[in-house]
mmCIF file of C-alpha atoms in Angstrom:
data_model
loop_
_atom_site.group_PDB
_atom_site.id
_atom_site.type_symbol
_atom_site.label_atom_id
_atom_site.label_comp_id
_atom_site.label_asym_id
_atom_site.label_seq_id
_atom_site.Cartn_x
_atom_site.Cartn_y
_atom_site.Cartn_z
ATOM 1 C CA UNK A 1 0.000 0.000 0.000
ATOM 2 C CA UNK A 2 1.160 3.522 -0.820
ATOM 3 C CA UNK A 3 -0.337 6.549 0.936
ATOM 4 C CA UNK A 4 0.398 9.979 -0.526
ATOM 5 C CA UNK A 5 -0.620 13.349 0.920
ATOM 6 C CA UNK A 6 0.902 16.816 1.156
ATOM 7 C CA UNK A 7 3.849 15.752 -0.976
ATOM 8 C CA UNK A 8 4.780 12.816 1.253
ATOM 9 C CA UNK A 9 4.438 9.103 0.533
ATOM 10 C CA UNK A 10 4.371 6.213 2.999
ATOM 11 C CA UNK A 11 4.758 2.667 1.701
ATOM 12 C CA UNK A 12 3.768 -0.414 3.671
ATOM 13 C CA UNK A 13 4.029 -4.100 2.841
ATOM 14 C CA UNK A 14 2.293 -6.970 4.534
ATOM 15 C CA UNK A 15 1.758 -10.703 4.331
ATOM 16 C CA UNK A 16 -0.296 -13.249 6.172
ATOM 17 C CA UNK A 17 -3.457 -15.324 6.025
ATOM 18 C CA UNK A 18 -7.022 -14.067 5.718
ATOM 19 C CA UNK A 19 -10.381 -15.774 5.991
ATOM 20 C CA UNK A 20 -12.294 -13.866 3.327
ATOM 21 C CA UNK A 21 -15.637 -15.253 4.522
ATOM 22 C CA UNK A 22 -15.349 -14.524 8.243
ATOM 23 C CA UNK A 23 -12.745 -11.737 8.166
ATOM 24 C CA UNK A 24 -10.340 -13.316 10.691
ATOM 25 C CA UNK A 25 -6.705 -12.705 9.828
ATOM 26 C CA UNK A 26 -3.096 -12.854 10.973
ATOM 27 C CA UNK A 27 -0.835 -10.294 9.317
ATOM 28 C CA UNK A 28 2.667 -8.866 9.592
ATOM 29 C CA UNK A 29 2.974 -5.332 8.229
ATOM 30 C CA UNK A 30 6.161 -3.317 7.683
ATOM 31 C CA UNK A 31 5.942 0.468 7.392
ATOM 32 C CA UNK A 32 8.557 3.195 7.926
ATOM 33 C CA UNK A 33 11.032 0.695 9.270
ATOM 34 C CA UNK A 34 8.636 -0.699 11.872
ATOM 35 C CA UNK A 35 7.098 -4.150 11.909
ATOM 36 C CA UNK A 36 3.509 -4.393 13.119
ATOM 37 C CA UNK A 37 1.808 -7.621 14.155
ATOM 38 C CA UNK A 38 -1.903 -7.527 13.434
ATOM 39 C CA UNK A 39 -4.707 -9.967 14.176
ATOM 40 C CA UNK A 40 -8.375 -9.677 13.299
ATOM 41 C CA UNK A 41 -10.649 -11.911 15.370
ATOM 42 C CA UNK A 42 -14.448 -11.743 15.601
ATOM 43 C CA UNK A 43 -14.367 -8.168 14.232
ATOM 44 C CA UNK A 44 -11.857 -7.000 16.843
ATOM 45 C CA UNK A 45 -8.517 -5.645 15.618
ATOM 46 C CA UNK A 46 -5.351 -6.342 17.651
ATOM 47 C CA UNK A 47 -2.030 -4.625 16.882
ATOM 48 C CA UNK A 48 1.463 -4.830 18.352
ATOM 49 C CA UNK A 49 4.076 -2.292 17.248
ATOM 50 C CA UNK A 50 7.547 -1.533 18.652
ATOM 51 C CA UNK A 51 7.563 1.598 20.778
ATOM 52 C CA UNK A 52 3.811 2.181 20.767
ATOM 53 C CA UNK A 53 2.553 3.926 23.892
ATOM 54 C CA UNK A 54 -0.360 2.229 25.630
ATOM 55 C CA UNK A 55 -2.008 2.518 29.047
ATOM 56 C CA UNK A 56 -0.010 0.387 31.465
ATOM 57 C CA UNK A 57 2.697 -0.221 28.876
ATOM 58 C CA UNK A 58 0.882 -3.248 27.489
ATOM 59 C CA UNK A 59 2.354 -4.595 24.227
ATOM 60 C CA UNK A 60 -0.944 -5.006 22.354
ATOM 61 C CA UNK A 61 -3.818 -2.656 21.594
ATOM 62 C CA UNK A 62 -7.292 -3.619 20.488
ATOM 63 C CA UNK A 63 -10.079 -1.763 18.693
ATOM 64 C CA UNK A 64 -13.639 -3.072 18.454
ATOM 65 C CA UNK A 65 -14.386 -2.489 14.774
ATOM 66 C CA UNK A 66 -18.125 -3.014 15.240
ATOM 67 C CA UNK A 67 -18.396 -0.066 17.628
ATOM 68 C CA UNK A 68 -16.314 2.245 15.434
ATOM 69 C CA UNK A 69 -18.253 1.223 12.327
ATOM 70 C CA UNK A 70 -21.610 1.777 14.036
ATOM 71 C CA UNK A 71 -20.630 5.318 15.004
ATOM 72 C CA UNK A 72 -19.420 6.142 11.513
ATOM 73 C CA UNK A 73 -22.443 4.584 9.823
ATOM 74 C CA UNK A 74 -20.173 2.237 7.900
ATOM 75 C CA UNK A 75 -19.578 -1.488 7.707
ATOM 76 C CA UNK A 76 -16.892 -2.933 9.942
ATOM 77 C CA UNK A 77 -15.532 -4.556 6.775
ATOM 78 C CA UNK A 78 -14.324 -1.104 5.744
ATOM 79 C CA UNK A 79 -12.278 -0.273 8.821
ATOM 80 C CA UNK A 80 -8.925 -1.917 9.437
ATOM 81 C CA UNK A 81 -10.034 -5.259 8.033
ATOM 82 C CA UNK A 82 -7.545 -6.760 5.526
ATOM 83 C CA UNK A 83 -10.459 -8.518 3.820
ATOM 84 C CA UNK A 84 -12.116 -5.180 3.030
ATOM 85 C CA UNK A 85 -10.668 -4.624 -0.451
ATOM 86 C CA UNK A 86 -11.716 -8.102 -1.578
ATOM 87 C CA UNK A 87 -15.254 -7.242 -0.446
ATOM 88 C CA UNK A 88 -15.316 -4.256 -2.826
ATOM 89 C CA UNK A 89 -15.519 -6.682 -5.752
ATOM 90 C CA UNK A 90 -19.127 -7.407 -4.763
ATOM 91 C CA UNK A 91 -20.131 -3.906 -5.925
ATOM 92 C CA UNK A 92 -18.759 -4.189 -9.458
ATOM 93 C CA UNK A 93 -21.227 -3.128 -12.137
ATOM 94 C CA UNK A 94 -21.379 -5.211 -15.318
ATOM 95 C CA UNK A 95 -21.507 -2.154 -17.556
ATOM 96 C CA UNK A 96 -18.076 -0.977 -16.446
ATOM 97 C CA UNK A 97 -15.933 -4.078 -16.991
ATOM 98 C CA UNK A 98 -13.135 -4.116 -19.567
ATOM 99 C CA UNK A 99 -11.129 -7.215 -20.461
ATOM 100 C CA UNK A 100 -7.500 -6.094 -20.663
ATOM 101 C CA UNK A 101 -6.032 -9.468 -21.640
ATOM 102 C CA UNK A 102 -4.184 -12.486 -20.261
ATOM 103 C CA UNK A 103 -1.346 -12.142 -17.762
ATOM 104 C CA UNK A 104 0.609 -14.365 -15.414
ATOM 105 C CA UNK A 105 0.422 -13.568 -11.696
ATOM 106 C CA UNK A 106 2.861 -15.530 -9.542
ATOM 107 C CA UNK A 107 3.148 -18.086 -12.343
ATOM 108 C CA UNK A 108 -0.622 -18.542 -12.684
ATOM 109 C CA UNK A 109 -2.552 -17.736 -15.881
ATOM 110 C CA UNK A 110 -5.093 -14.991 -15.241
ATOM 111 C CA UNK A 111 -7.445 -12.674 -17.087
ATOM 112 C CA UNK A 112 -6.932 -9.000 -16.275
ATOM 113 C CA UNK A 113 -10.028 -6.792 -15.948
ATOM 114 C CA UNK A 114 -10.433 -3.087 -15.350
ATOM 115 C CA UNK A 115 -13.661 -2.427 -13.493
ATOM 116 C CA UNK A 116 -15.571 0.372 -11.828
ATOM 117 C CA UNK A 117 -17.111 -0.099 -8.394
ATOM 118 C CA UNK A 118 -20.429 1.640 -7.724
ATOM 119 C CA UNK A 119 -19.636 3.308 -4.392
ATOM 120 C CA UNK A 120 -23.325 3.717 -3.549
ATOM 121 C CA UNK A 121 -23.644 -0.077 -3.376
ATOM 122 C CA UNK A 122 -20.959 -0.401 -0.728
ATOM 123 C CA UNK A 123 -21.983 -0.454 2.956
ATOM 124 C CA UNK A 124 -22.055 3.181 4.042
ATOM 125 C CA UNK A 125 -21.968 4.158 0.383
ATOM 126 C CA UNK A 126 -23.765 7.484 0.788
ATOM 127 C CA UNK A 127 -21.099 8.729 3.148
ATOM 128 C CA UNK A 128 -18.260 7.230 1.134
ATOM 129 C CA UNK A 129 -19.493 8.863 -2.079
ATOM 130 C CA UNK A 130 -18.854 12.305 -0.597
ATOM 131 C CA UNK A 131 -15.183 11.461 -0.135
ATOM 132 C CA UNK A 132 -14.520 9.057 -3.013
ATOM 133 C CA UNK A 133 -16.964 10.158 -5.703
ATOM 134 C CA UNK A 134 -19.601 7.958 -7.396
ATOM 135 C CA UNK A 135 -17.222 5.267 -8.675
ATOM 136 C CA UNK A 136 -14.014 3.635 -7.557
ATOM 137 C CA UNK A 137 -11.525 2.380 -10.199
ATOM 138 C CA UNK A 138 -10.286 -1.143 -9.584
ATOM 139 C CA UNK A 139 -8.393 -3.843 -11.416
ATOM 140 C CA UNK A 140 -8.712 -7.583 -10.809
ATOM 141 C CA UNK A 141 -6.850 -10.585 -12.134
ATOM 142 C CA UNK A 142 -8.946 -13.781 -12.105
ATOM 143 C CA UNK A 143 -7.642 -17.324 -12.553
ATOM 144 C CA UNK A 144 -9.385 -20.050 -14.558
ATOM 145 C CA UNK A 145 -11.569 -20.876 -11.547
ATOM 146 C CA UNK A 146 -12.755 -17.280 -11.190
ATOM 147 C CA UNK A 147 -10.710 -16.626 -8.053
ATOM 148 C CA UNK A 148 -9.014 -13.282 -7.476
ATOM 149 C CA UNK A 149 -5.249 -13.678 -7.783
ATOM 150 C CA UNK A 150 -4.513 -9.960 -7.657
ATOM 151 C CA UNK A 151 -6.507 -6.837 -6.952
ATOM 152 C CA UNK A 152 -5.515 -3.198 -7.305
ATOM 153 C CA UNK A 153 -7.434 -0.170 -6.062
ATOM 154 C CA UNK A 154 -6.431 3.434 -6.694
ATOM 155 C CA UNK A 155 -8.391 5.581 -4.269
ATOM 156 C CA UNK A 156 -8.452 9.350 -3.792
ATOM 157 C CA UNK A 157 -10.027 10.469 -0.519
ATOM 158 C CA UNK A 158 -11.074 14.091 -0.348
ATOM 159 C CA UNK A 159 -10.895 15.829 3.010
ATOM 160 C CA UNK A 160 -13.826 18.107 3.922
ATOM 161 C CA UNK A 161 -13.469 21.674 2.700
ATOM 162 C CA UNK A 162 -12.575 24.324 5.259
ATOM 163 C CA UNK A 163 -15.485 25.914 7.093
ATOM 164 C CA UNK A 164 -13.738 29.293 6.840
ATOM 165 C CA UNK A 165 -15.240 31.173 3.851
ATOM 166 C CA UNK A 166 -12.049 33.230 3.566
ATOM 167 C CA UNK A 167 -9.912 30.130 3.132
ATOM 168 C CA UNK A 168 -9.525 29.653 -0.610
ATOM 169 C CA UNK A 169 -7.248 26.620 -0.304
ATOM 170 C CA UNK A 170 -8.563 23.504 -1.987
ATOM 171 C CA UNK A 171 -9.507 20.502 0.176
ATOM 172 C CA UNK A 172 -6.635 18.164 0.974
ATOM 173 C CA UNK A 173 -6.494 14.828 -0.805
ATOM 174 C CA UNK A 174 -5.153 11.483 0.317
ATOM 175 C CA UNK A 175 -4.188 9.103 -2.469
ATOM 176 C CA UNK A 176 -4.069 5.420 -1.617
ATOM 177 C CA UNK A 177 -2.809 2.683 -3.933
ATOM 178 C CA UNK A 178 -3.420 -0.859 -2.702
ATOM 179 C CA UNK A 179 -2.258 -4.051 -4.426
ATOM 180 C CA UNK A 180 -3.169 -7.417 -2.920
ATOM 181 C CA UNK A 181 -2.062 -10.816 -4.214
ATOM 182 C CA UNK A 182 -3.847 -14.005 -3.186
ATOM 183 C CA UNK A 183 -2.413 -17.537 -3.212
ATOM 184 C CA UNK A 184 -2.533 -20.831 -1.321
ATOM 185 C CA UNK A 185 -6.327 -20.946 -1.288
ATOM 186 C CA UNK A 186 -7.697 -23.254 1.401
ATOM 187 C CA UNK A 187 -5.049 -22.374 3.999
ATOM 188 C CA UNK A 188 -6.520 -22.407 7.500
ATOM 189 C CA UNK A 189 -6.437 -19.181 9.506
ATOM 190 C CA UNK A 190 -5.233 -19.847 13.048
ATOM 191 C CA UNK A 191 -6.004 -16.505 14.707
ATOM 192 C CA UNK A 192 -5.926 -16.258 18.499
ATOM 193 C CA UNK A 193 -6.437 -13.176 20.640
ATOM 194 C CA UNK A 194 -3.422 -12.141 22.745
ATOM 195 C CA UNK A 195 -3.694 -12.783 26.522
ATOM 196 C CA UNK A 196 -6.091 -10.242 28.046
ATOM 197 C CA UNK A 197 -3.431 -9.015 30.466
ATOM 198 C CA UNK A 198 -1.249 -7.918 27.537
ATOM 199 C CA UNK A 199 -3.940 -5.888 25.757
ATOM 200 C CA UNK A 200 -4.946 -2.243 26.138
ATOM 201 C CA UNK A 201 -8.449 -1.450 24.837
ATOM 202 C CA UNK A 202 -8.146 1.655 22.614
ATOM 203 C CA UNK A 203 -11.697 1.550 21.230
ATOM 204 C CA UNK A 204 -12.666 4.660 23.217
ATOM 205 C CA UNK A 205 -9.803 6.678 21.733
ATOM 206 C CA UNK A 206 -10.728 5.492 18.236
ATOM 207 C CA UNK A 207 -14.334 6.576 18.788
ATOM 208 C CA UNK A 208 -13.205 10.009 19.991
ATOM 209 C CA UNK A 209 -10.932 10.397 16.975
ATOM 210 C CA UNK A 210 -13.729 9.587 14.518
ATOM 211 C CA UNK A 211 -16.033 12.078 16.281
ATOM 212 C CA UNK A 212 -13.451 14.835 15.870
ATOM 213 C CA UNK A 213 -12.960 13.978 12.199
ATOM 214 C CA UNK A 214 -16.707 13.992 11.622
#
């Protein structure tokens, strides 16, 4: 994933296993020289990062995605869930699919498609449309069994315009490029929550942060 804003770009890479049906996952993510352990279990996100400050100095934090999603009027699948981008494929409209051709992804024959996702059909689509626009460009590479082998989303998120009528500056934009490759289908996801004594619940802080942004 590449995040670009205000002339700066942050790149992160991750790998792991994801249950695309249930959303449980075990991931290792590297960004800005730091390695983050991440687990998604029963719609609760756990993260462990070197040097992160938590109440009581506990190594893990957790965020209840259901509570954050409910406050934002969005689906929990859209917040911190590594299965979220795969879920976007469900909102593809037939009229906006273009066959680009055949390509090999990780040695597997695939068909490359450029598609357009109807944002209004995503959970929380009305709210998302204000930041993303009516459609979201996406590319998918499908194998002979119709499974996604690679998915790419190029997203531009528009920040709300300033409330100051004298401020002529244009709204800030965050550009996010996400590429996900899928392999080893059928692998079991063995995701376990960290011991309760090692976890600091940061759901309250996440809820406060989303209220301020709103």
